[in-house]
Amino acid sequence: MSRLFTILLAILCLVLGVGLGTCYWNRGWLTISSAADLFSIFASIAVVVSLLFIAFQVKQQTRLARAANSQAFVNIQSDFVLAAGSNQSLMEFYQTGGEKFETLDPSEQARYRYLVAWWLTFYENVQYQQDCGLLDEGVYKAWMKDMAGFIERRRVEKVWEFLKPNYSDTFIVHIQPYIDAVRKKH
């Protein structure tokens, strides 16, 4: 698109330059007043082409922002998975903490709530990015499937009432049906 814009602008300048040059030698087809009219037409065309170019750039930037957001979410998740995967006790705690939450001592319960809160904040951010139109629909749906699995696997319903006040009303409305579905199963 930018190449087309540059070529069009060069042609317009060339035609105007040739016309004005021949006008001054009294041999041309272009007078000063017709050159002004021609320049007005060229300027109007250039404005339209510029607006099209800007629209194209905005659309491309939006696509790039969506891709960057998607990659940022993957990076965040990868960091957590790598940290948990490299620490056996953390991985075991993360895998079983929800199932045996009631038997954990108070400090371990707090630790488990922090792990769940970290992930819920992550999913709330995914929801927020979607609401702002900054995620592709397919990427958003994939993260929501991941969230549904997380809620069930980690038994989030056991800590949800404690954590719920920390989240936006929009996110609460979104996540509550998932929590309720898990409560019905268990």
Tab-separated table of C-alpha atoms in Angstrom:
chain	number	residue	atom	x	y	z
A	1	MET	CA	0.000	0.000	0.000
A	2	SER	CA	2.805	2.445	0.841
A	3	ARG	CA	4.550	1.615	-2.437
A	4	LEU	CA	1.348	2.430	-4.361
A	5	PHE	CA	1.021	5.701	-2.468
A	6	THR	CA	4.613	6.661	-3.293
A	7	ILE	CA	4.214	5.822	-6.989
A	8	LEU	CA	0.970	7.792	-7.262
A	9	LEU	CA	2.500	10.797	-5.523
A	10	ALA	CA	5.552	10.665	-7.814
A	11	ILE	CA	3.351	10.566	-10.945
A	12	LEU	CA	1.280	13.502	-9.700
A	13	CYS	CA	4.402	15.545	-8.982
A	14	LEU	CA	5.923	14.644	-12.361
A	15	VAL	CA	2.815	15.698	-14.317
A	16	LEU	CA	2.540	18.941	-12.371
A	17	GLY	CA	6.268	19.663	-12.729
A	18	VAL	CA	6.294	19.018	-16.495
A	19	GLY	CA	3.174	21.118	-16.965
A	20	LEU	CA	4.540	24.047	-14.992
A	21	GLY	CA	7.927	23.795	-16.704
A	22	THR	CA	6.418	23.957	-20.177
A	23	CYS	CA	4.095	26.764	-19.095
A	24	TYR	CA	7.034	29.022	-18.234
A	25	TRP	CA	8.586	28.508	-21.644
A	26	ASN	CA	5.324	29.594	-23.265
A	27	ARG	CA	5.028	26.327	-25.103
A	28	GLY	CA	2.915	24.398	-22.681
A	29	TRP	CA	-0.618	23.333	-22.266
A	30	LEU	CA	-0.705	24.482	-18.665
A	31	THR	CA	-1.338	28.010	-17.422
A	32	ILE	CA	-0.829	29.156	-13.868
A	33	SER	CA	-4.591	29.131	-13.160
A	34	SER	CA	-5.083	25.683	-14.719
A	35	ALA	CA	-2.024	24.471	-12.795
A	36	ALA	CA	-3.677	25.678	-9.588
A	37	ASP	CA	-6.866	23.827	-10.537
A	38	LEU	CA	-4.891	20.718	-11.411
A	39	PHE	CA	-2.961	20.926	-8.155
A	40	SER	CA	-6.262	21.171	-6.224
A	41	ILE	CA	-7.466	17.996	-7.932
A	42	PHE	CA	-4.159	16.255	-7.235
A	43	ALA	CA	-4.276	17.424	-3.609
A	44	SER	CA	-7.782	16.007	-3.217
A	45	ILE	CA	-6.667	12.694	-4.682
A	46	ALA	CA	-3.610	12.693	-2.426
A	47	VAL	CA	-5.819	13.299	0.633
A	48	VAL	CA	-8.073	10.366	-0.284
A	49	VAL	CA	-5.079	8.108	-0.908
A	50	SER	CA	-3.536	9.274	2.390
A	51	LEU	CA	-6.726	8.439	4.272
A	52	LEU	CA	-6.806	4.995	2.675
A	53	PHE	CA	-3.174	4.509	3.630
A	54	ILE	CA	-3.891	5.545	7.228
A	55	ALA	CA	-6.872	3.171	7.408
A	56	PHE	CA	-4.684	0.342	6.119
A	57	GLN	CA	-1.990	1.139	8.682
A	58	VAL	CA	-4.510	1.236	11.553
A	59	LYS	CA	-5.919	-2.133	10.492
A	60	GLN	CA	-2.429	-3.599	10.291
A	61	GLN	CA	-1.507	-2.163	13.715
A	62	THR	CA	-4.642	-3.709	15.202
A	63	ARG	CA	-3.663	-7.112	13.814
A	64	LEU	CA	-0.159	-6.696	15.201
A	65	ALA	CA	-1.512	-5.660	18.615
A	66	ARG	CA	-3.747	-8.732	18.695
A	67	ALA	CA	-0.826	-10.966	17.802
A	68	ALA	CA	1.358	-9.322	20.456
A	69	ASN	CA	-1.362	-9.771	23.090
A	70	SER	CA	-1.748	-13.428	22.182
A	71	GLN	CA	1.997	-13.965	22.402
A	72	ALA	CA	2.185	-12.126	25.729
A	73	PHE	CA	-0.419	-14.474	27.211
A	74	VAL	CA	1.514	-17.495	25.975
A	75	ASN	CA	4.722	-16.093	27.483
A	76	ILE	CA	3.054	-15.507	30.850
A	77	GLN	CA	1.627	-19.012	30.936
A	78	SER	CA	4.925	-20.527	29.801
A	79	ASP	CA	6.825	-18.785	32.597
A	80	PHE	CA	4.476	-20.248	35.191
A	81	VAL	CA	4.533	-23.735	33.683
A	82	LEU	CA	8.336	-23.702	33.521
A	83	ALA	CA	8.619	-22.501	37.128
A	84	ALA	CA	6.149	-25.087	38.413
A	85	GLY	CA	7.596	-27.836	36.247
A	86	SER	CA	11.112	-27.266	37.517
A	87	ASN	CA	10.036	-27.449	41.170
A	88	GLN	CA	8.633	-30.855	42.092
A	89	SER	CA	7.083	-29.796	45.402
A	90	LEU	CA	5.377	-26.801	43.778
A	91	MET	CA	4.060	-28.990	40.967
A	92	GLU	CA	2.670	-31.569	43.413
A	93	PHE	CA	1.120	-28.828	45.528
A	94	TYR	CA	-0.393	-27.167	42.461
A	95	GLN	CA	-1.812	-30.475	41.196
A	96	THR	CA	-3.311	-31.672	44.479
A	97	GLY	CA	-3.930	-28.493	46.471
A	98	GLY	CA	-7.503	-28.077	45.315
A	99	GLU	CA	-8.499	-31.677	45.979
A	100	LYS	CA	-7.227	-31.655	49.551
A	101	PHE	CA	-7.704	-27.950	50.268
A	102	GLU	CA	-9.621	-28.549	53.498
A	103	THR	CA	-6.758	-30.625	54.952
A	104	LEU	CA	-4.072	-28.016	54.233
A	105	ASP	CA	-2.777	-25.887	57.092
A	106	PRO	CA	-3.695	-22.170	56.952
A	107	SER	CA	-0.406	-21.077	55.369
A	108	GLU	CA	-0.706	-23.731	52.644
A	109	GLN	CA	-4.323	-22.705	52.047
A	110	ALA	CA	-3.157	-19.112	51.594
A	111	ARG	CA	-0.416	-20.293	49.265
A	112	TYR	CA	-2.931	-22.234	47.187
A	113	ARG	CA	-5.290	-19.243	47.051
A	114	TYR	CA	-2.401	-17.129	45.723
A	115	LEU	CA	-1.715	-19.661	42.978
A	116	VAL	CA	-5.379	-19.723	41.970
A	117	ALA	CA	-5.620	-15.923	42.222
A	118	TRP	CA	-2.634	-15.561	39.901
A	119	TRP	CA	-4.369	-17.665	37.252
A	120	LEU	CA	-7.750	-15.986	37.737
A	121	THR	CA	-6.111	-12.583	37.300
A	122	PHE	CA	-4.538	-13.921	34.126
A	123	TYR	CA	-7.945	-15.064	32.826
A	124	GLU	CA	-9.524	-11.771	33.869
A	125	ASN	CA	-6.922	-10.012	31.738
A	126	VAL	CA	-7.771	-12.296	28.807
A	127	GLN	CA	-11.442	-11.371	29.260
A	128	TYR	CA	-10.585	-7.661	29.443
A	129	GLN	CA	-8.463	-7.821	26.282
A	130	GLN	CA	-11.356	-9.547	24.495
A	131	ASP	CA	-13.824	-6.906	25.691
A	132	CYS	CA	-11.500	-4.236	24.274
A	133	GLY	CA	-11.345	-6.047	20.931
A	134	LEU	CA	-7.654	-6.832	21.258
A	135	LEU	CA	-7.847	-10.615	20.858
A	136	ASP	CA	-8.855	-12.744	17.929
A	137	GLU	CA	-12.003	-14.756	18.576
A	138	GLY	CA	-10.239	-18.093	18.112
A	139	VAL	CA	-7.512	-17.198	20.601
A	140	TYR	CA	-10.096	-16.005	23.126
A	141	LYS	CA	-12.132	-19.211	22.829
A	142	ALA	CA	-9.006	-21.311	23.351
A	143	TRP	CA	-8.158	-19.427	26.554
A	144	MET	CA	-11.740	-19.786	27.794
A	145	LYS	CA	-11.536	-23.567	27.257
A	146	ASP	CA	-8.286	-23.506	29.204
A	147	MET	CA	-9.983	-21.505	31.973
A	148	ALA	CA	-12.893	-23.954	32.172
A	149	GLY	CA	-10.440	-26.827	32.538
A	150	PHE	CA	-8.427	-24.909	35.127
A	151	ILE	CA	-11.516	-24.206	37.231
A	152	GLU	CA	-12.424	-27.878	37.299
A	153	ARG	CA	-8.918	-29.354	37.682
A	154	ARG	CA	-7.840	-26.954	40.433
A	155	ARG	CA	-11.185	-27.017	42.271
A	156	VAL	CA	-11.447	-23.238	42.179
A	157	GLU	CA	-14.936	-23.383	43.708
A	158	LYS	CA	-13.279	-24.130	47.076
A	159	VAL	CA	-11.512	-20.746	47.166
A	160	TRP	CA	-13.799	-18.682	44.920
A	161	GLU	CA	-15.887	-17.012	47.644
A	162	PHE	CA	-12.695	-15.843	49.346
A	163	LEU	CA	-11.177	-14.528	46.087
A	164	LYS	CA	-14.336	-13.217	44.404
A	165	PRO	CA	-14.170	-9.652	45.857
A	166	ASN	CA	-10.810	-9.135	44.120
A	167	TYR	CA	-12.272	-9.310	40.604
A	168	SER	CA	-14.307	-7.032	38.372
A	169	ASP	CA	-18.061	-7.470	38.133
A	170	THR	CA	-17.703	-8.258	34.436
A	171	PHE	CA	-15.309	-11.106	35.147
A	172	ILE	CA	-17.430	-12.420	38.025
A	173	VAL	CA	-20.479	-12.579	35.747
A	174	HIS	CA	-18.385	-14.398	33.153
A	175	ILE	CA	-16.740	-16.946	35.446
A	176	GLN	CA	-19.622	-17.694	37.831
A	177	PRO	CA	-21.371	-20.203	35.509
A	178	TYR	CA	-18.145	-22.215	35.275
A	179	ILE	CA	-17.811	-22.239	39.079
A	180	ASP	CA	-21.462	-23.246	39.499
A	181	ALA	CA	-21.070	-26.099	36.993
A	182	VAL	CA	-18.109	-27.507	38.941
A	183	ARG	CA	-20.037	-27.220	42.227
A	184	LYS	CA	-22.853	-29.301	40.740
A	185	LYS	CA	-20.388	-32.028	39.727
A	186	HIS	CA	-18.759	-32.330	43.160
